[in-house]
XYZ file of C-alpha atoms in Angstrom:
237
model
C 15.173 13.234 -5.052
C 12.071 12.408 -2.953
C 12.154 9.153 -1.465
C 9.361 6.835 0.065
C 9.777 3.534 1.597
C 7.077 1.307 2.739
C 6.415 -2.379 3.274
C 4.238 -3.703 0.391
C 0.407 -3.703 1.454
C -2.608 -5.328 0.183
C -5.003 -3.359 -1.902
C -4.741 -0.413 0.867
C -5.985 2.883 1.678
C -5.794 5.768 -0.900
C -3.017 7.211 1.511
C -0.614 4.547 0.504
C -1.164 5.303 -3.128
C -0.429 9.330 -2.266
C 2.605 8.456 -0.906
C 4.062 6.778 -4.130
C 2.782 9.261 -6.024
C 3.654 11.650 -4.145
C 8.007 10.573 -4.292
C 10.136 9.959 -7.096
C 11.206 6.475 -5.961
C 9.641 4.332 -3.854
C 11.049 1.414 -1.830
C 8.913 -1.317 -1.176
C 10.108 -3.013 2.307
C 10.910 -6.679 1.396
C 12.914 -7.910 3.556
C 11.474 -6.862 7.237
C 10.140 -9.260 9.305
C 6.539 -10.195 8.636
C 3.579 -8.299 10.922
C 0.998 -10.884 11.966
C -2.403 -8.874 11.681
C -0.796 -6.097 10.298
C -1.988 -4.837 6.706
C 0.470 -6.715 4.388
C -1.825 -9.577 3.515
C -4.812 -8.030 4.027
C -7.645 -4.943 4.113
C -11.054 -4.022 4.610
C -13.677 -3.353 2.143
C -17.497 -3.034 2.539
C -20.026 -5.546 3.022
C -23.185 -5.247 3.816
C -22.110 -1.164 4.495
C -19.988 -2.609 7.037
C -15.952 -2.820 6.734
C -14.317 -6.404 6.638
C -11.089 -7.805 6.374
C -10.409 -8.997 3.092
C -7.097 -11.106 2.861
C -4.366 -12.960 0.943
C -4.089 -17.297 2.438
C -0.503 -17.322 2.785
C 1.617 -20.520 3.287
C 4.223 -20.286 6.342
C 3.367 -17.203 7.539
C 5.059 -15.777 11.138
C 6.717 -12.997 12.487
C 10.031 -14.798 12.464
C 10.433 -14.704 8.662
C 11.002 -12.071 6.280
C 7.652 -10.690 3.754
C 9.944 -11.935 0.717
C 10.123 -15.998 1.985
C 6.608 -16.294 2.769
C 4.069 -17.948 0.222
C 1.000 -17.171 -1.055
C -1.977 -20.171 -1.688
C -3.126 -20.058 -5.252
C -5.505 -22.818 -4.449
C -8.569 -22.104 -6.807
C -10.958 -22.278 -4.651
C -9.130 -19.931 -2.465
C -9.189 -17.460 -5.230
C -12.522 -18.177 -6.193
C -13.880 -17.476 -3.077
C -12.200 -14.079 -2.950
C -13.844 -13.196 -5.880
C -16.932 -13.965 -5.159
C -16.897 -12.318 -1.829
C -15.750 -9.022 -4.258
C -18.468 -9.327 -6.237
C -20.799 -9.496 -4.005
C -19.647 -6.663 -2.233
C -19.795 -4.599 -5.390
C -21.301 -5.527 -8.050
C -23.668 -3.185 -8.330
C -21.145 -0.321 -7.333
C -21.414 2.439 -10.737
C -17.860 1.296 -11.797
C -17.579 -2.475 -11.054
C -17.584 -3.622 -14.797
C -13.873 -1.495 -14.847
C -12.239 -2.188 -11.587
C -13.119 -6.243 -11.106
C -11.345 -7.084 -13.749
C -8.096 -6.056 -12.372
C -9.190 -7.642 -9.045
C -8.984 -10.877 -11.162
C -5.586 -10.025 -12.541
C -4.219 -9.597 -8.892
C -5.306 -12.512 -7.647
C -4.588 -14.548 -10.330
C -1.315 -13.726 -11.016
C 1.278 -17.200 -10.582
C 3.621 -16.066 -7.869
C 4.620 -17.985 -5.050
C 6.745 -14.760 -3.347
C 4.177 -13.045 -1.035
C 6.620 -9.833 -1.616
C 6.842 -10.026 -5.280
C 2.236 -11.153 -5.245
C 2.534 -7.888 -4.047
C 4.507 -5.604 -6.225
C 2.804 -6.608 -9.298
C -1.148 -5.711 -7.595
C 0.759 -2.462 -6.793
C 2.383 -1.912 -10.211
C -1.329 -2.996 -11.883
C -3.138 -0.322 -9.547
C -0.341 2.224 -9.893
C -0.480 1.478 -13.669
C -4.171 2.318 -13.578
C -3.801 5.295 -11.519
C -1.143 6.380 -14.118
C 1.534 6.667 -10.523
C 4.538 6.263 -12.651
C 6.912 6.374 -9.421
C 9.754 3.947 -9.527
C 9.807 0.351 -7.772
C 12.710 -0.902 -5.833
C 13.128 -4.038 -3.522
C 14.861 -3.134 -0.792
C 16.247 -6.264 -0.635
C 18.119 -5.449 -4.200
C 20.225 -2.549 -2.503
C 23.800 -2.715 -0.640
C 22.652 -1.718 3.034
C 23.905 -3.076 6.424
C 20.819 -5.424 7.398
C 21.946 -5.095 10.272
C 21.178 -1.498 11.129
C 17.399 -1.239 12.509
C 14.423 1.439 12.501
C 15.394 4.538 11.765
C 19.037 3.906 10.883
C 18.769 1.705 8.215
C 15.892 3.834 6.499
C 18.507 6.970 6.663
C 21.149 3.958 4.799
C 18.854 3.458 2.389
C 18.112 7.342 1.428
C 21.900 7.744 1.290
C 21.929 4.349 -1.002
C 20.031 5.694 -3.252
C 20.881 9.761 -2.769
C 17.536 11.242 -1.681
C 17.298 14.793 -0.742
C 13.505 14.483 0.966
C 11.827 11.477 2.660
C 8.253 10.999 2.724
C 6.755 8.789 5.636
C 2.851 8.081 5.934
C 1.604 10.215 8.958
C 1.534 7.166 11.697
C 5.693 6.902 11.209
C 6.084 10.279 13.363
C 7.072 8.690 16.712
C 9.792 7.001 14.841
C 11.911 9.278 12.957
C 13.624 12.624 14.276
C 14.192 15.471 11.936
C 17.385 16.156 13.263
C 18.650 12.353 12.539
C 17.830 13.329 8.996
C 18.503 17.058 8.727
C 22.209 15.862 9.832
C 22.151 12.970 6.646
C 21.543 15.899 4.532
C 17.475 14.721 4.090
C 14.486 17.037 4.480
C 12.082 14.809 6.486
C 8.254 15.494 5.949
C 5.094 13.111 7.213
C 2.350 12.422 4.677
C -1.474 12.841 6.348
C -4.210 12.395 4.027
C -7.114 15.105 3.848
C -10.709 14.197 5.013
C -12.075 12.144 1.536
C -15.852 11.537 1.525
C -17.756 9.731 -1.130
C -21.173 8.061 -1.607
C -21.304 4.314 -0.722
C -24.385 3.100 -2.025
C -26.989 4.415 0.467
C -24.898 3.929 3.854
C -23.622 5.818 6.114
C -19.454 6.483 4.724
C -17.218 4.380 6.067
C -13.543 5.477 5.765
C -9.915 4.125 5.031
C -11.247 1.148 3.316
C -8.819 -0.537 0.132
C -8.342 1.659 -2.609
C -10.950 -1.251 -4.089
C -13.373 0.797 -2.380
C -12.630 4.325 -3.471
C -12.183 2.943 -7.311
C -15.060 0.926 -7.534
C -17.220 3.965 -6.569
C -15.289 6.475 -8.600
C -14.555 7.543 -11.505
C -10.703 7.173 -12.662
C -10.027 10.490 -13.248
C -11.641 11.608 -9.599
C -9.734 9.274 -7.841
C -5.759 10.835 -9.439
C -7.158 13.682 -8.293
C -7.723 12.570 -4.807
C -4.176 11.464 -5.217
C -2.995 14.838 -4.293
C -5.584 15.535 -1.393
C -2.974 15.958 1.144
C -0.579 17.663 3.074
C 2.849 17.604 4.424
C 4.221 18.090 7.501
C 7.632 18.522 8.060
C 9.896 20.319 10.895
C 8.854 24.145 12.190
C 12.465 25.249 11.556
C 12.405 24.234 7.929
């Protein structure tokens, strides 16, 4: 069984949506502390054919509390704003009529739980993207919280009985094959392939939200991009 695990993300790169796709069950990373300026409440998209940060208001956020007990603000006019700044960013992108729509159903879905805000925009993208990888809190399975890093990720293959575990490229400082080769788990890094596309007239910019990459392709293009990378995984394998 091919495993992924991965704090839940805002809207993110097309990367994060290969690794899902690319496992047979994916953990999303609930209860880890919070990363201030990390990508969990926000991403970029462009304006103007520049990249900038677009972002979740949260209530309580900090680095001393875990993703699943911070809030999110559904003040309207929070909300409202975000939309707007989306459609002005895009509206005249060749497949904005099909993808805002399910901007509007992320944002205004009723949750207070930043972590669970952010399963269901995941679940509605993956839906779209017909990823039909399976969900799991990882604050739903019997693991020693106590454990850290590396450790607990090889608890939580065992938890659930993976055979392979798929990390996104940056993760390779932080895992050892052997650690995992001796759990019994093939260990393999995901790195995405060079994806181009046309962005209005400007010059590309690259790694923005998968907002980007949808709203200026088709469906179909973009489950195939799904599979545009490779694997790396130990020389003695």
């Amino acid at each position: 069984m091919k495993l992924g695990i991965m704090q839940p993300y805002f809207v993110p790169y097309i990367g994060y949506w290969q690794l899902i796709a690319a496992v047979d069950q994916y953990v999303i990373y609930d209860d880890v502390d919070f990363i201030k300026n990390g990508w969990i409440h926000r991403n970029r998209i462009l304006v103007g054919g520049m990249p900038k940060y677009y972002n979740i208001r949260m209530i309580g956020a900090g680095s001393y509390k875990k993703i699943n007990e911070i809030k999110v603000d559904h003040n309207p006019n929070v909300i409202n704003k975000s939309l707007r700044i989306i459609k002005g960013a895009y509206q005249k992108a060749p497949f904005f009529a099909m993808i805002y729509p399910l901007i509007e159903e992320i944002l205004h879905y009723q949750e207070d739980n930043l972590a669970v805000f952010l399963k269901n925009s995941i679940e509605i993208i993956c839906d779209f993207l017909e990823i039909r990888t399976k969900l799991i809190y990882s604050s739903s399975l019997k693991k020693d919280n106590h454990l850290k890093g590396e450790q607990k990720v090889l608890a939580i293959c065992n938890e659930l009985g993976a055979t392979e575990y798929y990390n996104a490229i940056g993760g390779q400082k932080l895992y050892s094959y052997c650690s995992f080769e001796n759990k019994g788990v093939k260990l393999k890094f995901l790195i995405t392939n060079n994806i181009v596309y046309k962005q209005f007239e400007n010059q590309f910019q690259e790694n923005l939200s998968i907002i980007d990459v949808l709203m200026f392709n088709p469906r179909e293009h973009v489950c195939g991009l799904l599979k545009e990378y490779s694997l790396i995984e130990d020389k003695k394998g």
